[in-house]
Amino acid sequence: MTTARPACRLYLITPPSINDLDAFAAALEAALAAGDVAALQIRLKPATDDQIAAAVRRLAPIARARDVAVILNDRPDLALQLGCDGVHVGQDDASVAGARRLMGPQAMIGATCHDSRHLAMEAAEAGADYVAFGAFFPTTTKATTHRPDPEILTIWQETMEIPCVAIGGVTPDNAAGLARAGADFVAVSAAVWAHVDGPAAAVRAFGRVLAGDAGDH
C-alpha cells in the first residue's frame, strides 16, 4: 500500500529588483491571501546590504502572518542577522555546511543543484533541508544553462528523503507535470509577479493545478 504524497506547494521568489517596496508589499499581501504558499525567498540582485535588510524588514512580517517561511538568497550572514527562517545557497555561494554552522540547527537551508543528483546528494549529506533542480523551462528571471529532465524529480523522490524544489520558468500551465514527476515544491517568480491578472490570480491558478496533483507517487 502506498501513502499519498502531500500536494506540491508553492515557493515564491521575489523579483530580482523591487523599485517600490510598499507597492510590492501590497502585492505580496494579496498573493499570500489568495492561496497556499510555503515559503518566500527574498532574492535581490544586485543589491546592497541595506537594500536587502530593508526588504526583509518590510516583507518578513507579511509572510510570517501567513505562516510562510522567509528564506534569504545567498547570504547566511545577513539571514542570521535579520532573523530569517533560512537561506538558499547556489553552487557559487556559501556552502551548505558553512551556512549550517553559521545559522544553527533550526535554520532552513536549501541548495541549488541544477541538473545534478550528485550535487543534490552532496547537499543533503552536508545538511540541506531541501534541494532545488532547474531550470526546467526557459526563464527571464535569471540566466540559466541547465535543463534537467523532470525524471530527476521522480528519481529523487524514490531514493531520497529530503524534499525537492522544481524551479525555472514554472507557470500554471506546466506546474502540474512537475508536481506529478515528484516536485514537493515549485519555485516561481515572474509567473506570479508579472501575471496579466495580478499576483493573487496567479496564486489561485497555481493552487488549482497543484491541488489536483497530490498523488500516491
XYZ file of C-alpha atoms in Angstrom:
217
model
C 0.000 0.000 0.000
C 1.386 3.381 -0.982
C 0.878 6.541 1.015
C -0.402 9.600 -0.796
C 2.245 12.267 -1.062
C 1.162 15.736 0.110
C 0.208 18.205 -2.570
C 3.064 20.074 -4.210
C 3.258 23.554 -2.693
C 4.173 26.991 -3.985
C 7.550 28.570 -3.168
C 7.571 32.260 -4.082
C 10.705 34.155 -5.081
C 10.778 37.945 -5.218
C 11.660 39.742 -8.448
C 15.402 40.474 -8.776
C 14.725 44.152 -8.116
C 11.962 45.903 -6.195
C 11.646 49.575 -7.046
C 8.735 50.369 -4.736
C 8.864 48.305 -1.559
C 5.463 49.447 -0.299
C 3.768 48.600 -3.599
C 5.437 45.191 -3.645
C 4.429 44.583 -0.033
C 0.801 45.150 -1.051
C 1.213 42.725 -3.971
C 2.741 40.154 -1.611
C -0.139 40.508 0.838
C -2.618 39.924 -1.978
C -0.669 36.918 -3.262
C -0.382 35.243 0.136
C -4.069 35.837 0.872
C -5.030 34.063 -2.357
C -3.809 30.546 -1.574
C -1.289 28.198 -0.041
C 2.341 29.370 -0.133
C 5.066 27.504 1.731
C 7.947 29.960 1.545
C 9.080 33.342 0.302
C 12.649 33.677 -0.905
C 13.937 37.246 -0.885
C 16.304 37.343 -3.843
C 17.526 40.789 -4.872
C 20.359 41.054 -7.402
C 22.272 43.268 -7.429
C 21.517 44.875 -4.073
C 23.327 46.452 -1.172
C 23.141 45.001 2.313
C 20.954 47.953 3.310
C 18.526 47.275 0.451
C 18.309 43.596 1.396
C 17.778 44.478 5.042
C 15.029 46.947 4.173
C 13.262 44.325 2.043
C 13.452 41.675 4.761
C 12.157 44.044 7.429
C 9.237 45.107 5.237
C 8.288 41.724 3.789
C 9.052 39.202 6.529
C 6.179 40.252 8.825
C 3.723 39.864 5.929
C 4.980 36.358 5.234
C 5.050 35.324 8.882
C 1.478 36.495 9.392
C 0.522 33.763 6.904
C 2.924 31.160 8.358
C 5.137 31.464 5.268
C 8.851 30.757 5.816
C 11.223 33.618 4.976
C 14.333 32.485 3.096
C 17.142 34.830 2.076
C 19.099 34.119 -1.077
C 22.886 33.664 -0.932
C 23.697 35.385 2.358
C 23.662 33.237 5.513
C 25.361 36.066 7.418
C 22.560 38.520 6.637
C 19.900 35.832 7.055
C 21.130 35.239 10.596
C 21.479 38.941 11.358
C 17.992 39.746 10.058
C 16.261 36.797 11.714
C 15.236 34.973 8.534
C 13.986 31.403 8.790
C 16.699 30.195 6.464
C 18.934 30.728 3.475
C 19.168 29.396 -0.071
C 22.682 28.940 -1.436
C 23.839 28.440 -5.007
C 26.822 26.439 -6.173
C 28.930 29.618 -6.252
C 27.750 30.944 -2.889
C 28.383 29.922 0.707
C 28.479 26.158 1.228
C 25.579 24.288 2.815
C 27.857 23.149 5.632
C 29.110 26.692 6.182
C 25.582 28.075 6.227
C 24.548 25.406 8.717
C 27.480 26.173 11.003
C 26.662 29.870 10.921
C 22.880 29.692 11.210
C 22.496 26.705 13.518
C 20.389 23.548 13.510
C 16.979 25.214 13.318
C 17.582 27.219 10.133
C 16.076 26.055 6.857
C 18.844 25.657 4.281
C 18.272 24.986 0.605
C 20.732 24.449 -2.209
C 20.689 24.946 -5.967
C 21.683 21.687 -7.664
C 20.919 22.449 -11.329
C 20.510 19.103 -13.129
C 22.806 17.069 -10.871
C 21.696 14.358 -8.468
C 25.331 14.154 -7.366
C 25.324 17.790 -6.244
C 21.957 17.235 -4.593
C 23.185 14.221 -2.647
C 26.255 16.156 -1.533
C 23.990 18.983 -0.355
C 21.774 16.520 1.514
C 24.781 14.957 3.198
C 26.021 18.439 4.185
C 22.730 19.135 5.942
C 20.461 20.814 3.389
C 16.753 20.781 4.205
C 15.777 20.818 0.538
C 17.426 20.753 -2.888
C 16.375 22.706 -5.971
C 16.597 21.370 -9.524
C 16.254 23.529 -12.637
C 15.774 25.425 -14.786
C 13.128 23.113 -16.217
C 11.859 25.727 -18.682
C 13.246 28.936 -20.177
C 13.078 31.819 -17.726
C 13.598 35.548 -17.945
C 14.312 35.904 -14.220
C 17.931 34.757 -14.413
C 20.416 33.329 -16.893
C 20.279 29.519 -16.925
C 22.321 26.869 -18.676
C 20.962 23.663 -17.141
C 17.790 21.945 -18.394
C 17.072 18.852 -16.293
C 14.512 16.277 -17.334
C 11.540 16.046 -14.939
C 12.569 12.427 -14.375
C 15.236 13.747 -11.982
C 12.390 14.677 -9.632
C 10.939 11.181 -9.820
C 14.259 9.511 -9.112
C 14.941 11.878 -6.215
C 11.501 11.258 -4.737
C 12.019 7.493 -4.923
C 15.513 7.452 -3.422
C 15.891 10.393 -1.026
C 14.010 11.697 1.987
C 14.590 15.450 1.803
C 12.211 17.495 -0.346
C 12.980 18.743 -3.842
C 12.031 22.027 -5.452
C 11.473 22.498 -9.190
C 12.495 25.913 -10.477
C 12.855 27.772 -13.743
C 10.091 29.053 -15.996
C 7.347 27.361 -13.947
C 3.825 28.535 -14.827
C 0.307 27.320 -14.029
C 0.368 25.607 -17.431
C 3.405 23.426 -16.752
C 3.471 23.097 -12.944
C 1.189 20.055 -12.844
C 3.671 17.949 -14.799
C 6.466 18.832 -12.377
C 4.228 18.009 -9.422
C 3.339 14.644 -10.957
C 7.013 13.953 -11.621
C 7.792 14.353 -7.926
C 8.382 18.008 -7.029
C 7.481 18.776 -3.429
C 7.548 22.500 -4.228
C 7.541 24.619 -7.374
C 9.501 27.858 -7.141
C 8.016 30.738 -9.087
C 8.758 34.405 -9.601
C 7.725 36.102 -12.850
C 4.731 33.778 -13.298
C 3.230 35.364 -10.186
C 4.511 38.942 -10.100
C 4.080 39.561 -13.843
C 0.784 37.681 -14.225
C -1.606 39.546 -16.503
C -4.387 39.424 -13.879
C -2.136 40.136 -10.905
C -0.321 38.067 -8.265
C -3.447 36.913 -6.440
C -4.918 35.453 -9.635
C -1.617 33.698 -10.299
C -1.530 32.099 -6.844
C -5.123 30.945 -7.266
C -4.251 29.419 -10.647
C -1.266 27.574 -9.185
C -3.416 26.411 -6.291
C -5.939 24.866 -8.643
C -3.403 22.894 -10.659
C -1.278 21.802 -7.701
C -4.203 20.686 -5.547
C -5.186 18.284 -8.295
C -1.792 16.610 -8.347
C -1.346 15.232 -4.852
C -0.985 11.539 -5.525
C 0.498 8.258 -4.485
C 3.927 8.774 -6.025
